[in-house]
mmCIF file of C-alpha atoms in Angstrom:
data_model
loop_
_atom_site.group_PDB
_atom_site.id
_atom_site.type_symbol
_atom_site.label_atom_id
_atom_site.label_comp_id
_atom_site.label_asym_id
_atom_site.label_seq_id
_atom_site.Cartn_x
_atom_site.Cartn_y
_atom_site.Cartn_z
ATOM 1 C CA VAL J 52 -3.073 -20.258 -21.341
ATOM 2 C CA SER J 53 -1.861 -23.043 -19.084
ATOM 3 C CA CYS J 54 1.884 -22.453 -19.587
ATOM 4 C CA GLY J 55 1.920 -18.942 -18.083
ATOM 5 C CA PHE J 56 2.863 -17.193 -21.338
ATOM 6 C CA ALA J 57 2.112 -13.465 -21.252
ATOM 7 C CA GLN J 58 2.789 -10.416 -23.392
ATOM 8 C CA ASN J 59 1.939 -6.741 -23.163
ATOM 9 C CA LYS J 60 -0.971 -5.863 -25.433
ATOM 10 C CA GLU J 61 1.041 -2.974 -26.905
ATOM 11 C CA ILE J 62 3.785 -5.240 -28.300
ATOM 12 C CA SER J 63 1.874 -8.451 -28.944
ATOM 13 C CA SER J 64 0.738 -9.555 -32.369
ATOM 14 C CA LEU J 65 -1.664 -12.007 -30.676
ATOM 15 C CA LYS J 66 -5.279 -11.284 -29.941
ATOM 16 C CA GLU J 67 -7.830 -12.929 -27.703
ATOM 17 C CA GLY J 68 -8.734 -16.405 -28.967
ATOM 18 C CA ASP J 69 -5.434 -16.972 -30.841
ATOM 19 C CA LYS J 70 -3.301 -20.002 -30.031
ATOM 20 C CA CYS J 71 -0.434 -19.622 -27.575
ATOM 21 C CA PRO J 72 2.950 -19.979 -29.315
ATOM 22 C CA LYS J 73 4.227 -22.173 -26.438
ATOM 23 C CA CYS J 74 1.389 -24.516 -25.423
ATOM 24 C CA GLU J 75 -1.232 -23.858 -28.128
ATOM 25 C CA GLY J 76 -3.808 -23.015 -25.462
ATOM 26 C CA GLU J 77 -6.265 -20.205 -26.103
ATOM 27 C CA VAL J 78 -4.890 -16.696 -25.524
ATOM 28 C CA ARG J 79 -7.087 -14.509 -23.351
ATOM 29 C CA SER J 80 -6.884 -10.888 -22.368
ATOM 30 C CA ALA J 81 -6.453 -9.960 -18.711
ATOM 31 C CA LYS J 82 -5.738 -6.837 -16.724
ATOM 32 C CA ALA J 83 -2.256 -6.634 -15.235
ATOM 33 C CA ILE J 84 0.009 -4.052 -13.687
ATOM 34 C CA GLU J 85 3.625 -3.679 -14.699
ATOM 35 C CA VAL J 86 5.668 -3.393 -11.527
ATOM 36 C CA GLY J 87 9.121 -4.262 -12.829
ATOM 37 C CA ASN J 88 11.128 -3.537 -15.931
ATOM 38 C CA ILE J 89 13.528 -5.630 -17.942
ATOM 39 C CA PHE J 90 15.724 -3.951 -20.522
ATOM 40 C CA PRO J 91 17.794 -6.251 -22.772
ATOM 41 C CA LEU J 92 20.960 -4.220 -23.324
ATOM 42 C CA GLY J 93 22.840 -6.825 -25.336
ATOM 43 C CA THR J 94 26.473 -5.807 -25.860
ATOM 44 C CA LYS J 95 25.776 -2.079 -26.268
ATOM 45 C CA TYR J 96 27.687 -1.189 -23.084
ATOM 46 C CA SER J 97 29.941 -4.212 -22.559
ATOM 47 C CA LYS J 98 31.880 -3.710 -25.815
ATOM 48 C CA PRO J 99 32.787 -0.023 -25.198
ATOM 49 C CA MET J 100 33.663 -0.812 -21.570
ATOM 50 C CA GLY J 101 35.844 -3.749 -22.591
ATOM 51 C CA LEU J 102 33.771 -6.214 -20.585
ATOM 52 C CA PHE J 103 34.534 -9.642 -22.050
ATOM 53 C CA TYR J 104 34.579 -13.257 -20.899
ATOM 54 C CA SER J 105 36.496 -16.265 -22.228
ATOM 55 C CA ASP J 106 34.531 -19.262 -23.430
ATOM 56 C CA LYS J 107 35.662 -22.919 -23.178
ATOM 57 C CA LYS J 108 37.837 -22.536 -26.282
ATOM 58 C CA GLY J 109 39.515 -19.394 -24.906
ATOM 59 C CA ASN J 110 37.731 -17.021 -27.266
ATOM 60 C CA LYS J 111 36.875 -13.584 -25.826
ATOM 61 C CA ASN J 112 33.221 -12.598 -26.133
ATOM 62 C CA PRO J 113 31.400 -9.456 -25.005
ATOM 63 C CA VAL J 114 29.153 -9.951 -21.991
ATOM 64 C CA VAL J 115 25.461 -9.799 -22.848
ATOM 65 C CA MET J 116 23.867 -7.402 -20.392
ATOM 66 C CA GLY J 117 20.386 -6.740 -19.083
ATOM 67 C CA SER J 118 18.855 -4.317 -16.633
ATOM 68 C CA TYR J 119 16.202 -5.430 -14.183
ATOM 69 C CA GLY J 120 14.335 -3.280 -11.718
ATOM 70 C CA ILE J 121 11.258 -2.729 -9.629
ATOM 71 C CA GLY J 122 9.833 0.778 -9.486
ATOM 72 C CA VAL J 123 8.875 1.886 -5.980
ATOM 73 C CA SER J 124 6.341 4.364 -7.339
ATOM 74 C CA ARG J 125 4.857 1.559 -9.443
ATOM 75 C CA LEU J 126 4.538 -0.605 -6.327
ATOM 76 C CA VAL J 127 2.547 2.101 -4.558
ATOM 77 C CA GLY J 128 0.342 2.514 -7.621
ATOM 78 C CA THR J 129 -0.187 -1.239 -7.751
ATOM 79 C CA ILE J 130 -1.217 -1.393 -4.103
ATOM 80 C CA VAL J 131 -3.714 1.437 -4.626
ATOM 81 C CA GLU J 132 -5.064 -0.152 -7.833
ATOM 82 C CA VAL J 133 -5.693 -3.457 -6.074
ATOM 83 C CA HIS J 134 -6.727 -2.158 -2.627
ATOM 84 C CA HIS J 135 -9.319 0.584 -2.934
ATOM 85 C CA ASP J 136 -13.033 1.208 -2.885
ATOM 86 C CA GLU J 137 -15.307 4.070 -3.944
ATOM 87 C CA ARG J 138 -14.172 6.198 -0.974
ATOM 88 C CA GLY J 139 -10.413 5.839 -1.416
ATOM 89 C CA ILE J 140 -7.419 3.657 -0.612
ATOM 90 C CA VAL J 141 -7.693 0.624 1.689
ATOM 91 C CA TRP J 142 -4.067 0.106 2.766
ATOM 92 C CA PRO J 143 -3.075 -3.447 3.724
ATOM 93 C CA GLU J 144 -1.695 -3.217 7.236
ATOM 94 C CA ARG J 145 1.720 -4.621 6.280
ATOM 95 C CA VAL J 146 2.486 -1.775 3.868
ATOM 96 C CA ALA J 147 0.423 1.112 5.235
ATOM 97 C CA PRO J 148 2.385 4.331 5.807
ATOM 98 C CA PHE J 149 0.717 4.541 9.254
ATOM 99 C CA ARG J 150 -1.365 1.973 11.147
ATOM 100 C CA VAL J 151 -3.749 4.417 12.814
ATOM 101 C CA HIS J 152 -5.521 7.571 11.682
ATOM 102 C CA LEU J 153 -6.387 9.473 14.860
ATOM 103 C CA LEU J 154 -9.148 12.048 14.494
ATOM 104 C CA GLY J 155 -9.558 14.611 17.247
ATOM 105 C CA LEU J 156 -12.952 16.252 16.983
ATOM 106 C CA GLY J 157 -12.292 19.503 18.816
ATOM 107 C CA GLY J 158 -13.544 20.959 22.041
ATOM 108 C CA LYS J 159 -12.924 18.847 25.138
ATOM 109 C CA ALA J 160 -11.588 16.040 22.951
ATOM 110 C CA LYS J 161 -8.454 17.982 21.955
ATOM 111 C CA LYS J 162 -6.550 17.470 25.216
ATOM 112 C CA PHE J 163 -7.373 13.742 25.343
ATOM 113 C CA SER J 164 -6.516 13.336 21.631
ATOM 114 C CA GLU J 165 -3.073 14.868 22.136
ATOM 115 C CA LYS J 166 -2.407 12.600 25.132
ATOM 116 C CA LEU J 167 -3.568 9.550 23.167
ATOM 117 C CA TYR J 168 -1.356 10.539 20.225
ATOM 118 C CA LYS J 169 1.731 10.701 22.450
ATOM 119 C CA THR J 170 0.853 7.373 24.083
ATOM 120 C CA LEU J 171 0.432 5.654 20.701
ATOM 121 C CA LEU J 172 3.820 6.957 19.583
ATOM 122 C CA ALA J 173 5.411 5.820 22.870
ATOM 123 C CA LYS J 174 4.010 2.329 22.207
ATOM 124 C CA ASP J 175 5.629 2.329 18.721
ATOM 125 C CA ILE J 176 2.282 2.503 16.941
ATOM 126 C CA GLU J 177 2.569 4.553 13.747
ATOM 127 C CA VAL J 178 -0.127 7.199 13.852
ATOM 128 C CA LEU J 179 -1.306 10.037 11.637
ATOM 129 C CA TYR J 180 -2.987 12.624 13.866
ATOM 130 C CA ASP J 181 -5.628 14.865 12.291
ATOM 131 C CA ASP J 182 -5.874 17.785 14.701
ATOM 132 C CA ARG J 183 -7.088 20.311 12.122
ATOM 133 C CA GLU J 184 -9.550 22.633 13.828
ATOM 134 C CA GLU J 185 -10.860 24.287 10.658
ATOM 135 C CA LYS J 186 -12.268 21.029 9.247
ATOM 136 C CA THR J 187 -15.664 19.544 10.097
ATOM 137 C CA ALA J 188 -16.044 16.003 11.418
ATOM 138 C CA GLY J 189 -17.488 14.971 8.032
ATOM 139 C CA GLU J 190 -14.464 16.359 6.193
ATOM 140 C CA LYS J 191 -12.106 14.536 8.537
ATOM 141 C CA PHE J 192 -13.999 11.246 8.064
ATOM 142 C CA ALA J 193 -13.936 11.671 4.269
ATOM 143 C CA ASP J 194 -10.196 12.415 4.329
ATOM 144 C CA ALA J 195 -9.571 9.398 6.563
ATOM 145 C CA ASP J 196 -11.424 7.147 4.102
ATOM 146 C CA LEU J 197 -9.555 8.669 1.165
ATOM 147 C CA ILE J 198 -6.149 8.122 2.808
ATOM 148 C CA GLY J 199 -7.285 4.643 3.871
ATOM 149 C CA LEU J 200 -5.123 3.735 6.870
ATOM 150 C CA PRO J 201 -5.990 0.353 8.457
ATOM 151 C CA TRP J 202 -7.458 1.749 11.716
ATOM 152 C CA ARG J 203 -9.457 4.910 12.349
ATOM 153 C CA VAL J 204 -9.620 6.106 15.963
ATOM 154 C CA VAL J 205 -11.968 8.984 16.812
ATOM 155 C CA VAL J 206 -11.943 11.043 19.990
ATOM 156 C CA SER J 207 -14.986 13.279 20.435
ATOM 157 C CA GLU J 208 -17.146 14.630 23.232
ATOM 158 C CA LYS J 209 -19.537 11.726 22.518
ATOM 159 C CA THR J 210 -16.820 9.072 22.931
ATOM 160 C CA LEU J 211 -15.454 10.766 26.052
ATOM 161 C CA GLU J 212 -18.945 10.727 27.623
ATOM 162 C CA LYS J 213 -18.827 6.948 27.115
ATOM 163 C CA LYS J 214 -15.283 6.871 28.584
ATOM 164 C CA GLY J 215 -13.660 5.624 25.389
ATOM 165 C CA VAL J 216 -12.690 6.150 21.786
ATOM 166 C CA GLU J 217 -14.325 5.015 18.582
ATOM 167 C CA ILE J 218 -12.345 2.426 16.623
ATOM 168 C CA LYS J 219 -13.037 1.224 13.102
ATOM 169 C CA ARG J 220 -11.191 -0.874 10.527
ATOM 170 C CA ARG J 221 -10.993 0.941 7.175
ATOM 171 C CA GLU J 222 -12.635 -1.902 5.248
ATOM 172 C CA SER J 223 -15.459 -2.286 7.782
ATOM 173 C CA ALA J 224 -18.724 -0.371 8.010
ATOM 174 C CA GLU J 225 -18.953 -1.061 11.755
ATOM 175 C CA SER J 226 -17.308 0.958 14.501
ATOM 176 C CA GLU J 227 -17.328 0.526 18.254
ATOM 177 C CA ILE J 228 -16.454 2.537 21.316
ATOM 178 C CA ILE J 229 -13.792 0.960 23.515
ATOM 179 C CA SER J 230 -11.589 2.101 26.393
ATOM 180 C CA SER J 231 -8.033 3.298 25.811
ATOM 181 C CA PRO J 232 -6.499 0.156 27.402
ATOM 182 C CA SER J 233 -8.685 -1.973 25.107
ATOM 183 C CA LEU J 234 -7.545 0.129 22.150
ATOM 184 C CA PHE J 235 -3.891 -0.571 22.914
ATOM 185 C CA LYS J 236 -4.603 -4.306 23.296
ATOM 186 C CA ARG J 237 -6.565 -4.366 20.025
ATOM 187 C CA LEU J 238 -3.804 -2.607 18.117
ATOM 188 C CA ALA J 239 -1.106 -4.819 19.662
ATOM 189 C CA ALA J 240 -3.103 -7.962 18.809
ATOM 190 C CA GLY J 241 -3.661 -6.765 15.227
ATOM 191 C CA ARG J 242 0.051 -6.094 14.626
ATOM 192 C CA GLN J 243 1.335 -8.327 11.874
ATOM 193 C CA PRO J 244 4.953 -9.514 11.720
#
């Protein structure tokens, strides 16, 4: 339909291929997500509350009311519905609960991971730090993909041998090992207003 007319399938008497009641274009079915609600309340509450207005002729009339709202939980569900892949959520950076998922992979990496975590926080970079010792590296990677924060930063004995950390964007298959100063520059450059 060219006029923008839309109805929920559950309440519509129209079906795909019918003519639009506004522009007579062809009605088609499409997937949508209901984020907000509109409830026409009419005069159900205004009359008992004595909420009236005077028209041009001075006649008192009950106010016609409506309730409009956006559900926060629906917004989160919408983001996940639109931004995901087979491994989990892919949070857009502007609305992600954290920007960085820091994975410390035990052993010698623990001390450096904790220092890096504190430095990220001091630089006002929101970080979720996975310091669980009972989980394998594979489990931590799978959890990081499932949670889907924009940046994954890994500290391991392997990255420390190369004098850096592994950084990866959630939506990318490629990772690279960079120094800590380069990490801070990369994260600062990627910060969106």
